[in-house]
Coordinates of C-alpha atoms in Angstrom, one line a residue:
Chain G
M99 CA 8.7 19.4 15.8
S100 CA 5.3 18.3 14.6
L101 CA 3.3 17.2 11.7
R102 CA 0.8 19.8 10.7
I103 CA -2.2 18.7 8.5
R104 CA -5.1 20.7 7.3
A105 CA -7.4 18.9 4.9
Q106 CA -11.0 18.7 3.9
L107 CA -12.5 15.9 1.7
Q108 CA -16.1 15.1 0.9
R109 CA -16.7 11.6 -0.5
G110 CA -20.3 10.6 -0.6
A111 CA -21.6 10.7 2.9
F112 CA -18.1 10.6 4.3
N113 CA -16.6 14.0 5.3
L114 CA -13.0 14.3 6.4
L115 CA -12.2 17.5 8.2
I116 CA -8.7 17.7 9.7
D117 CA -6.8 20.6 11.2
T118 CA -4.3 19.3 13.6
A119 CA -0.7 19.0 14.6
L120 CA 0.5 15.5 15.5
P121 CA 3.5 15.2 17.8
T122 CA 6.5 13.5 16.2
D123 CA 8.5 12.3 19.1
G124 CA 8.2 8.6 19.6
V125 CA 5.1 6.8 18.6
T126 CA 1.9 8.6 17.9
A127 CA -1.1 6.4 17.6
L128 CA -4.0 7.4 15.4
F129 CA -6.8 5.6 17.1
G130 CA -10.4 5.1 15.8
R131 CA -12.9 2.7 14.5
S132 CA -12.7 1.3 11.0
G133 CA -14.1 3.7 8.4
C134 CA -13.4 6.9 10.5
G135 CA -10.9 8.1 8.0
K136 CA -7.6 7.1 9.5
T137 CA -6.2 5.5 6.4
T138 CA -7.3 8.4 4.2
L139 CA -5.5 10.8 6.6
L140 CA -2.4 8.6 6.4
R141 CA -2.6 8.6 2.6
I142 CA -2.7 12.4 2.6
I143 CA 0.3 12.6 4.9
A144 CA 2.2 10.1 2.6
G145 CA 1.2 12.0 -0.6
L146 CA -0.7 9.0 -2.0
E147 CA -3.9 10.9 -2.0
R148 CA -3.7 14.4 -3.4
V149 CA -6.6 16.4 -1.8
R150 CA -7.2 19.8 -3.2
D151 CA -6.3 22.7 -0.9
A152 CA -4.8 20.4 1.7
H153 CA -1.8 21.6 3.7
V154 CA 0.8 19.2 5.0
E155 CA 3.9 20.3 6.8
F156 CA 6.5 18.0 8.5
G157 CA 8.8 20.0 10.8
D158 CA 10.0 22.8 8.6
L159 CA 9.4 20.9 5.4
C160 CA 6.3 21.8 3.4
W161 CA 5.0 18.7 1.7
Q162 CA 1.8 20.2 0.3
Q163 CA 0.5 23.7 0.0
D164 CA -1.6 25.3 -2.8
S165 CA 0.0 24.0 -6.0
H166 CA 3.2 22.9 -4.2
F167 CA 3.1 19.1 -3.9
V168 CA 6.1 16.9 -3.0
P169 CA 5.5 13.4 -4.5
T170 CA 5.6 10.4 -2.2
S171 CA 8.9 9.3 -3.7
A172 CA 10.5 12.5 -2.5
R173 CA 9.0 12.7 1.0
R174 CA 11.4 10.2 2.5
I175 CA 8.8 8.3 4.5
G176 CA 8.6 4.7 5.4
L177 CA 5.3 3.1 4.8
V178 CA 4.0 -0.2 6.1
F179 CA 0.6 -1.4 5.0
Q180 CA -1.7 -4.0 6.5
E181 CA -0.7 -6.8 4.3
H182 CA 0.5 -7.9 0.8
S183 CA 2.9 -5.2 0.1
L184 CA 6.1 -7.1 -0.7
L185 CA 7.0 -6.9 -4.4
P186 CA 6.2 -10.5 -5.6
H187 CA 8.7 -10.5 -8.4
L188 CA 11.7 -9.7 -6.2
S189 CA 13.5 -11.9 -3.6
V190 CA 13.5 -11.0 0.1
K191 CA 16.8 -9.4 -0.2
E192 CA 15.9 -7.4 -3.3
N193 CA 12.8 -6.2 -1.5
L194 CA 14.8 -5.1 1.4
L195 CA 17.3 -3.3 -0.8
Y196 CA 14.7 -1.7 -3.2
G197 CA 14.4 1.5 -1.1
Y198 CA 17.9 1.3 0.3
N199 CA 19.4 1.5 -3.2
R200 CA 17.3 4.5 -4.0
T201 CA 18.4 6.4 -0.9
P202 CA 21.3 8.7 -1.4
A203 CA 24.4 7.2 0.3
E204 CA 24.9 10.3 2.5
L205 CA 21.3 10.0 3.9
R206 CA 21.6 6.3 4.9
R207 CA 21.6 5.8 8.6
L208 CA 20.6 2.2 8.8
H209 CA 22.2 -0.7 6.9
L210 CA 21.1 -4.1 5.9
E211 CA 23.0 -6.1 8.5
E212 CA 21.7 -4.2 11.5
V213 CA 18.1 -4.0 10.3
M214 CA 18.1 -7.7 9.5
Q215 CA 19.4 -8.4 13.0
M216 CA 16.9 -6.0 14.7
L217 CA 14.0 -7.8 13.0
A218 CA 15.5 -11.3 13.0
I219 CA 15.2 -11.8 9.3
D220 CA 18.7 -12.8 8.3
S221 CA 17.7 -16.4 7.8
L222 CA 14.9 -15.4 5.4
Q223 CA 17.1 -13.7 2.8
Q224 CA 17.1 -16.5 0.2
Q225 CA 13.4 -17.5 0.7
R226 CA 10.8 -16.9 -1.9
I227 CA 8.1 -14.3 -1.0
D228 CA 5.3 -16.8 -1.3
Q229 CA 7.0 -19.1 1.2
L230 CA 6.9 -16.6 4.0
S231 CA 4.4 -16.4 6.8
G232 CA 2.3 -13.3 7.5
G233 CA 4.5 -12.3 10.4
E234 CA 7.7 -12.7 8.4
R235 CA 6.3 -10.6 5.6
Q236 CA 5.4 -7.8 7.9
R237 CA 8.8 -7.9 9.5
I238 CA 10.4 -7.6 6.0
S239 CA 8.1 -4.8 5.1
L240 CA 9.2 -3.0 8.2
G241 CA 12.8 -3.7 7.5
R242 CA 12.4 -2.5 3.9
A243 CA 10.8 0.8 5.1
L244 CA 13.6 1.3 7.7
L245 CA 16.3 0.8 5.2
T246 CA 15.3 3.9 3.3
S247 CA 16.3 5.7 6.6
P248 CA 13.0 7.5 6.6
Q249 CA 12.4 10.7 8.5
L250 CA 8.9 9.6 9.4
L251 CA 7.5 6.0 9.6
L252 CA 3.8 5.5 8.8
L253 CA 2.3 2.2 9.9
D254 CA -1.2 1.5 8.7
E255 CA -2.5 -1.2 11.0
P256 CA 0.6 -3.3 10.5
L257 CA -0.6 -6.0 12.8
S258 CA -4.3 -6.2 12.1
A259 CA -4.0 -9.0 9.4
L260 CA -2.0 -11.2 11.7
D261 CA -3.3 -13.8 14.1
T262 CA -2.8 -13.3 17.9
Q263 CA 0.2 -15.6 18.1
T264 CA 2.0 -13.8 15.3
K265 CA 1.0 -10.4 16.7
R266 CA 2.6 -11.3 20.0
E267 CA 5.7 -12.3 18.0
I268 CA 6.1 -9.1 16.2
M269 CA 5.1 -6.7 18.9
P270 CA 8.5 -6.7 20.6
F271 CA 10.1 -5.7 17.3
L272 CA 7.8 -2.8 17.0
S273 CA 8.5 -1.5 20.5
R274 CA 12.2 -2.0 20.0
L275 CA 11.9 -0.2 16.7
A276 CA 10.4 2.8 18.3
L277 CA 13.2 3.0 20.8
Q278 CA 16.2 2.1 18.6
A279 CA 15.5 3.5 15.2
Q280 CA 15.0 7.1 16.4
V281 CA 12.3 7.7 13.8
P282 CA 9.0 9.3 14.7
I283 CA 6.2 6.8 14.1
I284 CA 2.6 7.4 13.2
L285 CA 0.8 4.2 14.0
I286 CA -2.8 3.7 12.8
T287 CA -4.7 1.2 14.9
H288 CA -8.1 0.3 16.2
S289 CA -6.7 -1.8 19.0
P290 CA -6.4 -0.3 22.5
D291 CA -3.9 -3.0 23.3
E292 CA -1.5 -1.8 20.6
V293 CA -1.9 1.8 21.8
Q294 CA -1.2 0.9 25.4
R295 CA 1.9 -1.1 24.4
L296 CA 3.5 1.2 21.9
A297 CA 2.2 4.7 21.9
N298 CA 3.6 7.8 23.6
H299 CA 0.8 10.0 22.2
V300 CA -2.7 9.2 21.0
A301 CA -4.8 11.1 18.5
F302 CA -8.4 10.0 18.7
M303 CA -10.3 10.0 15.5
A304 CA -14.0 9.7 14.9
A305 CA -16.2 10.4 11.8
G306 CA -13.5 12.0 9.8
Q307 CA -12.3 14.3 12.6
I308 CA -9.5 14.2 15.1
T309 CA -11.2 14.8 18.4
T310 CA -8.3 14.9 20.9
V311 CA -4.5 14.6 20.7
E312 CA -3.0 13.8 24.1
T313 CA -0.2 11.8 25.8
L314 CA -0.9 8.2 26.6
E315 CA -0.9 9.1 30.4
Q316 CA -3.5 11.8 29.8
A317 CA -5.6 9.5 27.8
L318 CA -5.4 6.7 30.3
A319 CA -6.3 9.1 33.2
R320 CA -9.8 9.5 31.7
P321 CA -12.0 6.6 32.8
D322 CA -14.2 7.1 29.8
T323 CA -11.4 7.0 27.2
P324 CA -12.1 4.8 24.1
L325 CA -8.9 2.9 25.0
F326 CA -10.8 1.1 27.7
Q327 CA -13.6 -0.2 25.4
D328 CA -12.1 -3.7 25.0
E329 CA -10.8 -4.8 28.4
G330 CA -12.2 -2.1 30.7
A331 CA -10.2 0.5 32.5
A332 CA -6.5 -0.2 32.9
A333 CA -3.4 1.6 34.0
I334 CA 0.0 1.5 32.2
L335 CA 3.0 1.9 34.5
A336 CA 6.4 2.6 33.1
G337 CA 9.5 1.7 35.0
Q338 CA 12.7 -0.3 35.1
L339 CA 13.0 -4.0 35.8
G340 CA 15.2 -5.1 38.6
P341 CA 17.0 -8.4 39.3
A342 CA 15.1 -11.5 40.5
N343 CA 14.8 -12.2 44.2
E344 CA 15.3 -15.7 45.7
H345 CA 11.7 -16.7 44.8
G346 CA 12.2 -15.8 41.1
L347 CA 10.2 -12.6 41.4
R348 CA 11.5 -9.5 39.6
A349 CA 11.3 -6.0 41.2
F350 CA 9.7 -3.3 39.0
G351 CA 9.5 0.4 39.4
S352 CA 10.9 2.9 42.0
D353 CA 11.5 2.1 45.6
Q354 CA 8.3 4.0 46.9
S355 CA 6.0 2.0 44.6
R356 CA 7.8 -1.3 44.1
L357 CA 5.9 -4.1 42.4
W358 CA 7.0 -7.8 42.3
L359 CA 6.5 -9.5 38.9
Q360 CA 6.2 -13.2 38.3
S361 CA 8.6 -14.3 35.6
P362 CA 6.7 -15.6 32.6
G363 CA 7.3 -19.2 31.5
N364 CA 9.7 -18.3 28.7
V365 CA 12.7 -16.8 30.6
T366 CA 14.6 -16.0 27.4
E367 CA 12.1 -13.4 26.4
L368 CA 12.3 -11.5 29.7
P369 CA 13.9 -8.1 29.4
E370 CA 17.3 -7.6 31.0
C371 CA 17.9 -5.8 34.3
G372 CA 17.6 -2.0 34.1
Q373 CA 15.6 -2.0 30.9
S374 CA 12.6 0.3 30.7
I375 CA 9.4 -1.6 30.3
R376 CA 5.6 -1.1 30.5
V377 CA 3.2 -3.1 32.6
R378 CA -0.6 -3.1 32.3
I379 CA -2.8 -3.4 35.4
L380 CA -6.5 -3.8 34.8
A381 CA -8.6 -1.7 37.1
R382 CA -10.8 -4.7 38.0
D383 CA -7.6 -6.5 39.2
V384 CA -7.0 -3.8 41.8
S385 CA -8.8 -3.7 45.1
V386 CA -8.5 -1.2 47.9
A387 CA -8.1 -1.6 51.6
L388 CA -8.1 1.0 54.4
D389 CA -5.1 -0.7 56.1
D390 CA -2.3 -2.8 54.9
P391 CA -3.4 -6.4 55.1
Q392 CA -0.7 -8.8 56.1
R393 CA -2.4 -12.1 56.0
I394 CA -3.3 -12.2 52.3
S395 CA -1.9 -14.1 49.3
M396 CA -1.6 -11.0 47.1
Q397 CA 2.0 -9.8 47.1
N398 CA 1.7 -6.3 45.6
H399 CA 0.3 -3.7 48.0
L400 CA 0.9 0.0 47.3
F401 CA 0.2 3.0 49.4
V402 CA -1.8 5.4 47.3
T403 CA -3.9 8.5 47.4
I404 CA -7.4 8.6 45.9
E405 CA -7.5 11.4 43.4
H406 CA -10.9 11.0 41.6
M407 CA -13.9 8.8 41.9
H408 CA -15.8 8.2 38.7
T409 CA -19.1 6.4 38.6
I410 CA -19.5 4.2 35.6
A411 CA -22.3 1.8 34.5
D412 CA -23.6 -1.1 36.5
Q413 CA -23.3 0.6 39.9
R414 CA -19.5 0.6 39.7
V415 CA -16.8 3.2 40.5
V416 CA -13.4 3.7 39.0
L417 CA -10.9 5.2 41.4
S418 CA -7.9 7.1 40.2
L419 CA -5.1 6.3 42.6
R420 CA -1.9 8.4 42.7
L421 CA 1.2 6.3 43.4
A422 CA 4.1 7.6 45.5
D423 CA 6.2 8.0 42.3
G424 CA 3.5 10.1 40.6
Q425 CA 2.1 7.5 38.3
L426 CA -1.6 6.7 38.1
L427 CA -3.3 3.4 39.0
L428 CA -7.0 2.6 38.4
S429 CA -9.2 0.5 40.5
E430 CA -12.7 -0.6 39.7
I431 CA -14.9 -1.5 42.6
T432 CA -18.6 -1.6 43.3
N433 CA -20.5 1.5 44.4
W434 CA -21.5 -0.3 47.4
S435 CA -17.9 -1.1 48.5
A436 CA -17.0 2.5 47.9
R437 CA -19.8 3.6 50.2
R438 CA -19.1 0.9 52.8
L439 CA -15.4 2.0 53.1
E440 CA -16.5 5.7 53.0
L441 CA -13.9 6.4 50.3
S442 CA -13.4 10.0 49.2
P443 CA -10.9 11.9 47.1
G444 CA -7.7 12.8 49.1
Q445 CA -8.0 9.8 51.2
Q446 CA -4.9 7.5 51.5
V447 CA -5.5 3.8 51.0
Y448 CA -3.7 0.6 50.1
A449 CA -4.1 -0.7 46.6
L450 CA -4.0 -4.5 46.3
I451 CA -2.9 -5.7 42.9
K452 CA -4.0 -9.1 41.8
S453 CA -2.2 -9.4 38.5
V454 CA 0.3 -7.4 36.4
A455 CA 0.9 -8.0 32.7
L456 CA 4.2 -7.1 31.2
I457 CA 3.4 -5.6 27.8
S458 CA 6.6 -4.2 26.3
Chain Q
M34 CA 10.8 -19.6 -53.0
L35 CA 7.3 -20.8 -52.1
G36 CA 6.3 -19.9 -55.6
L37 CA 5.9 -16.2 -54.7
N38 CA 6.4 -13.4 -57.2
P39 CA 8.0 -10.0 -56.4
A40 CA 4.6 -8.4 -55.9
D41 CA 3.8 -11.0 -53.2
W42 CA 7.1 -10.3 -51.4
Q43 CA 6.4 -6.6 -51.6
A44 CA 3.0 -7.1 -50.0
I45 CA 4.5 -9.3 -47.3
E46 CA 7.1 -6.6 -46.5
V47 CA 4.5 -3.8 -46.3
T48 CA 2.3 -6.0 -44.1
L49 CA 5.1 -6.9 -41.7
K50 CA 6.2 -3.3 -41.5
L51 CA 2.7 -2.2 -40.8
C52 CA 2.2 -4.8 -38.1
L53 CA 5.5 -4.0 -36.4
Y54 CA 5.0 -0.2 -36.4
T55 CA 1.4 -0.5 -35.3
T56 CA 2.4 -2.8 -32.4
I57 CA 5.2 -0.4 -31.2
F58 CA 3.1 2.7 -31.4
L59 CA 0.1 1.1 -29.8
L60 CA 2.0 -0.2 -26.8
L61 CA 3.4 3.3 -26.3
I62 CA -0.1 4.8 -26.5
A63 CA -2.0 2.1 -24.7
T64 CA 0.2 2.0 -21.6
P65 CA -0.7 5.4 -20.2
L66 CA -4.2 5.1 -21.5
A67 CA -4.9 1.8 -19.9
W68 CA -3.2 2.9 -16.7
W69 CA -5.5 6.0 -16.5
L70 CA -8.5 3.8 -17.3
S71 CA -7.6 1.4 -14.4
G72 CA -7.9 4.3 -11.9
K73 CA -11.0 5.2 -10.0
T74 CA -14.1 5.1 -12.2
S75 CA -15.7 8.3 -13.3
S76 CA -18.1 9.0 -16.1
L77 CA -15.3 10.4 -18.3
R78 CA -13.4 7.2 -17.9
V79 CA -16.4 5.2 -18.9
A80 CA -16.9 7.3 -22.0
I81 CA -13.2 7.0 -23.0
Q82 CA -13.4 3.2 -22.5
A83 CA -16.5 3.0 -24.7
I84 CA -14.7 5.0 -27.4
V85 CA -11.6 2.7 -27.2
A86 CA -13.8 -0.3 -27.6
L87 CA -15.7 1.2 -30.6
P88 CA -13.5 -0.5 -33.3
L89 CA -14.7 -3.9 -31.9
V90 CA -18.3 -3.3 -33.0
L91 CA -18.1 -0.8 -35.9
P92 CA -17.8 -2.1 -39.4
P93 CA -14.3 -1.3 -40.6
T94 CA -15.8 0.6 -43.5
V95 CA -17.3 3.1 -41.1
L96 CA -13.9 3.8 -39.5
G97 CA -12.2 3.8 -42.8
F98 CA -14.7 6.2 -44.3
Y99 CA -14.4 8.8 -41.5
L100 CA -10.6 8.5 -41.5
L101 CA -10.6 9.1 -45.2
M102 CA -12.8 12.2 -44.6
A103 CA -10.4 13.5 -41.9
M104 CA -7.1 12.6 -43.5
G105 CA -7.9 13.4 -47.1
P106 CA -6.7 16.7 -48.7
R107 CA -10.0 18.4 -47.8
G108 CA -10.3 16.8 -44.3
L109 CA -9.4 18.6 -41.1
L110 CA -6.3 16.6 -40.5
G111 CA -5.2 16.3 -44.2
S112 CA -5.6 20.1 -44.9
S113 CA -3.8 21.2 -41.8
L114 CA -0.9 18.8 -42.7
E115 CA -0.8 20.3 -46.2
S116 CA -0.9 23.9 -44.8
I117 CA 2.3 23.2 -42.9
G118 CA 4.0 21.9 -46.1
L119 CA 3.4 18.1 -45.5
T120 CA 1.2 15.8 -47.6
H121 CA -2.2 14.6 -46.6
L122 CA -2.4 11.0 -45.3
A123 CA -4.9 9.3 -47.5
F124 CA -3.6 6.6 -49.7
S125 CA -0.2 6.5 -48.0
F126 CA 1.6 4.1 -45.6
E127 CA 1.5 6.7 -42.8
G128 CA -2.3 6.9 -43.3
I129 CA -2.9 3.2 -43.0
L130 CA -0.5 3.2 -40.0
V131 CA -2.7 5.7 -38.2
A132 CA -5.8 3.8 -39.2
S133 CA -4.3 0.5 -37.9
V134 CA -3.3 2.1 -34.6
L135 CA -6.9 3.3 -34.1
Y136 CA -8.4 0.1 -35.4
S137 CA -6.4 -2.2 -33.1
L138 CA -6.6 0.1 -30.1
P139 CA -8.9 -2.1 -28.0
F140 CA -6.7 -5.2 -28.7
A141 CA -3.8 -3.4 -26.9
V142 CA -5.8 -1.6 -24.3
Q143 CA -8.0 -4.4 -23.0
P144 CA -5.2 -6.9 -22.0
L145 CA -3.2 -4.1 -20.4
L146 CA -6.2 -2.8 -18.6
E147 CA -7.0 -6.2 -17.2
S148 CA -3.4 -6.7 -16.2
F149 CA -3.2 -3.3 -14.5
N150 CA -6.5 -4.0 -12.7
N151 CA -5.1 -7.2 -11.4
L152 CA -2.0 -5.5 -10.3
G153 CA -3.8 -2.8 -8.3
R154 CA -2.2 0.3 -7.1
R155 CA -0.5 -1.2 -4.0
P156 CA 2.8 -2.3 -5.6
V157 CA 3.2 1.1 -7.2
E158 CA 2.5 3.0 -4.0
V159 CA 5.0 0.8 -2.2
A160 CA 7.6 1.6 -4.8
S161 CA 7.0 5.3 -4.6
A162 CA 7.2 5.3 -0.8
L163 CA 10.5 3.5 -1.3
G164 CA 11.7 6.4 -3.4
A165 CA 11.1 5.3 -6.9
G166 CA 10.0 7.9 -9.4
P167 CA 7.4 7.3 -12.2
V168 CA 9.8 5.9 -14.9
D169 CA 11.7 3.8 -12.3
R170 CA 8.3 2.4 -11.1
F171 CA 7.3 1.5 -14.6
F172 CA 10.4 -0.5 -15.4
T173 CA 11.0 -2.1 -12.0
V174 CA 7.4 -2.8 -10.9
I175 CA 4.7 -2.4 -13.5
L176 CA 6.5 -4.0 -16.5
P177 CA 7.9 -7.1 -14.7
L178 CA 4.6 -7.7 -12.9
C179 CA 2.4 -7.1 -16.1
K180 CA 4.6 -8.7 -18.7
G181 CA 2.0 -11.3 -19.4
G182 CA -0.4 -8.5 -20.3
Y183 CA 2.2 -6.9 -22.5
V184 CA 2.9 -10.1 -24.4
I185 CA -0.8 -10.7 -25.0
A186 CA -1.4 -7.0 -26.0
A187 CA 1.5 -7.1 -28.5
T188 CA 0.4 -10.4 -30.0
L189 CA -3.2 -9.5 -30.4
T190 CA -2.3 -6.1 -31.9
F191 CA 0.2 -7.7 -34.3
A192 CA -2.2 -10.5 -35.3
H193 CA -5.2 -8.2 -35.6
T194 CA -3.3 -5.8 -37.8
L195 CA -2.2 -8.7 -40.0
G196 CA -5.9 -9.5 -40.6
E197 CA -6.9 -5.9 -41.4
F198 CA -8.7 -5.4 -44.6
G199 CA -11.7 -3.1 -44.7
V200 CA -10.1 0.0 -43.2
I201 CA -7.1 -0.3 -45.4
L202 CA -9.1 -0.8 -48.5
M203 CA -11.2 2.3 -47.7
L204 CA -8.3 4.5 -46.8
G205 CA -5.2 3.2 -48.5
G206 CA -6.5 1.9 -51.7
S207 CA -4.2 -0.6 -53.2
I208 CA -0.9 1.0 -54.0
P209 CA 1.9 -1.6 -54.4
G210 CA 4.8 -1.0 -51.9
E211 CA 2.8 1.6 -50.1
T212 CA -0.6 0.4 -49.0
K213 CA -1.0 -3.0 -50.7
V214 CA -1.0 -5.4 -47.8
L215 CA -1.4 -9.2 -48.0
S216 CA -5.1 -9.2 -47.3
V217 CA -5.7 -6.7 -50.1
L218 CA -3.5 -8.6 -52.5
I219 CA -5.4 -11.8 -51.8
Y220 CA -8.6 -9.9 -52.5
D221 CA -7.2 -8.7 -55.8
Y222 CA -6.1 -12.2 -56.8
A223 CA -9.5 -13.6 -56.0
Q224 CA -11.2 -10.9 -57.9
S225 CA -9.1 -11.7 -61.0
M226 CA -9.8 -15.4 -60.6
N227 CA -6.1 -16.1 -59.8
Y228 CA -7.1 -18.7 -57.2
D229 CA -3.7 -20.4 -57.0
A230 CA -1.9 -17.2 -56.0
A231 CA -4.7 -16.3 -53.6
H232 CA -4.5 -19.8 -52.1
R233 CA -0.7 -19.6 -51.6
L234 CA -0.9 -16.3 -49.7
S235 CA -4.0 -17.2 -47.7
L236 CA -2.3 -20.4 -46.5
I237 CA 0.9 -18.5 -45.6
L238 CA -1.2 -16.0 -43.6
L239 CA -3.2 -18.8 -41.9
V240 CA -0.2 -20.8 -40.9
F241 CA 1.8 -17.7 -39.8
S242 CA -1.1 -16.3 -37.7
F243 CA -1.6 -19.7 -36.0
L244 CA 2.1 -20.0 -35.2
V245 CA 2.3 -16.5 -33.7
L246 CA -0.7 -17.1 -31.5
F247 CA 0.4 -20.6 -30.5
T248 CA 3.9 -19.5 -29.5
V249 CA 2.8 -16.5 -27.6
Y250 CA -0.1 -18.1 -25.7
G251 CA 2.4 -20.8 -24.7
F252 CA 4.7 -18.1 -23.4
S253 CA 2.0 -16.2 -21.6
R254 CA 0.9 -19.2 -19.8
R255 CA 4.4 -19.6 -18.5
F256 CA 4.4 -16.0 -17.4
Q257 CA 1.3 -16.5 -15.4
V258 CA 2.8 -19.5 -13.6
V259 CA 5.8 -17.4 -12.7
R260 CA 3.6 -14.5 -11.5
V261 CA 2.8 -16.3 -8.2

C-alpha cells in the first residue's frame, strides 16, 4: 500500500511539483529545509489545501482526482500540528473525545483509557488547557488524533516548537506510537535526529520537489546524505537489548556483532530485555585497527569488512564497514591514516567504537 | 404610561420589530460573508470589503435614493417583484428592512471579521481533521470561540438600526404602523413644534440605547476574559 500524490502549485516564486508514492508502512519522514514545501504537501494530503488538478490516492481510496474531492473531515486522518492546536474552549478530556465522538463506533480501534495510558496523560484530564506545558499539549494533540482511529497519521513537525528537554520526554512516546498504534505515519521534520530515531523510510524534499524516497538504511549508507548535515556521518544499528552483565553493561545486537552498552543514569527509562531498539554511532567515534587491540580501554571491537571509502572535505575519509550481521557502520578517519594503514575496499579490519547512543 | 400616546407606542413597536429582524437577518448574512473575507486576500475580497464598508461613509440619503430607485414600482427590483405578482418594496416595512440590512452591514461584518481573523483557520482545520463537518464546526468551534464578536455585532447592528433616519425617510416615508419608526416620529414632532412629545421619545431612545450598549459591553468584556 502506498500514498500516491501528484500535484503542481505555483505561488509567487515558489513552485511545488510532486509526483510520488510514499510508503505507508511504519514511519515515513518527509525531510527538508524550512520553506521547501513540506507543509504544503502535507496540507494537500490532508485535504486542507485544494490544489487544482491534484491527484491524491491512499491505498485504494481516491481522495482527490479531477472534480472528486473528499473533504478533510471524511478522510479519517489524524493530524498533529507544530503547536497551539488544542481547542481552547474545551477541557482536556473534551479535546481528547472531540474526534472520538465523531468516529463511528464500529471504526473505533483505540479507546480513551489505553491512549491516555500510552501517552501518560491520565493525570491531566481535569486541567485547563492554558495550564498545560508545551510537551503535555503535544501529547494531548497526539492522543486526540489517535482517538479518531485514523488510517493515516500526519505529523507536521510535532516537536519543533518544544525545548530539548521536552523533546527528549516526548520522543519515546512517538517511537512507541509508531510500533503500537499500527497506523502509518508521515512525519514532517527538518531534524536529522528525529529521522534517525523514528523513521523507517525517508523522502527528501528540496525546492518544492521530492528528490529521493528510500529506506533509512539506504539513506544512511550514502555518506553525502542530508541526514548527516548536523552531527556528521552516523550509523543507526537496530537490534535487541540483552540482560546486564556483572559490570552493569547491557549486551546489544546479534552474537557476531555484539556491542556492550553502558546503562544511562536513569535506570527506569531503560528498555526491557528483548526489546528492539536503535542505537546511533557517530562515524567520528569509530576508529579502525588492522588487528584486534587487547590493551585498550574501549570495550567495543567489531570485526568488519570495508565496503566503500568515500573522501569528504578536510582531507577526511568515511569508511563504510559491513558488520557480520549485515548492518552498516561508518567510520570517519583522516586521509593520512587511511593511507598509512593502506586501507582498501574488501579488506577486513577491526572497528573500535568509542561511544554508542541509545536513541529509541 | 410614560405619557405616551398610541401613535408613540405604534412607532416603538415598528422600531423594535425592525431592529430585531435586521439583527437576525444580518447575522445570517454577515457570518458567511465575514468568514469568506477573513480568508486569503485577493483583489476581489478587497473590493467586496470596500463595498461592505460603503454605508459608513455614504450619506444615508444616497443609499436611500438608490434603494428607492431600485425597489420602486419602476425600479429593477420593484418591477420584477410586481411581474411575479408581488408588490414593490418602496414605502413598506419589507422595504425599510432591506434598507436597514444593507445600511447596518458594516456594523455586523466588521466585528465578526475581526473575530474570525483572531481565531485564524487552525481551530477549524483541527476540527475537520477530527471528523467535524461544516455545520458541526460552526456550532462547536467557531461560535463558542467567537461569541464575543457575535455579541458585539448583534448589539451594534441593533443599536445602529435604532438610530436610523435618513434611509428610512427617503425610502419608507412616514406611514404609521408600517414605516414610521421612532426617529421619524421624533422628527415629525419637532417639525410640528410639539417639543414635549419629541423630548419624551428622544429621552427614551437615549436611555434605552445607553442601557443596551452598557449591558452588552459589560458582557463582552467578560467573554474576552473567558476566551483565554
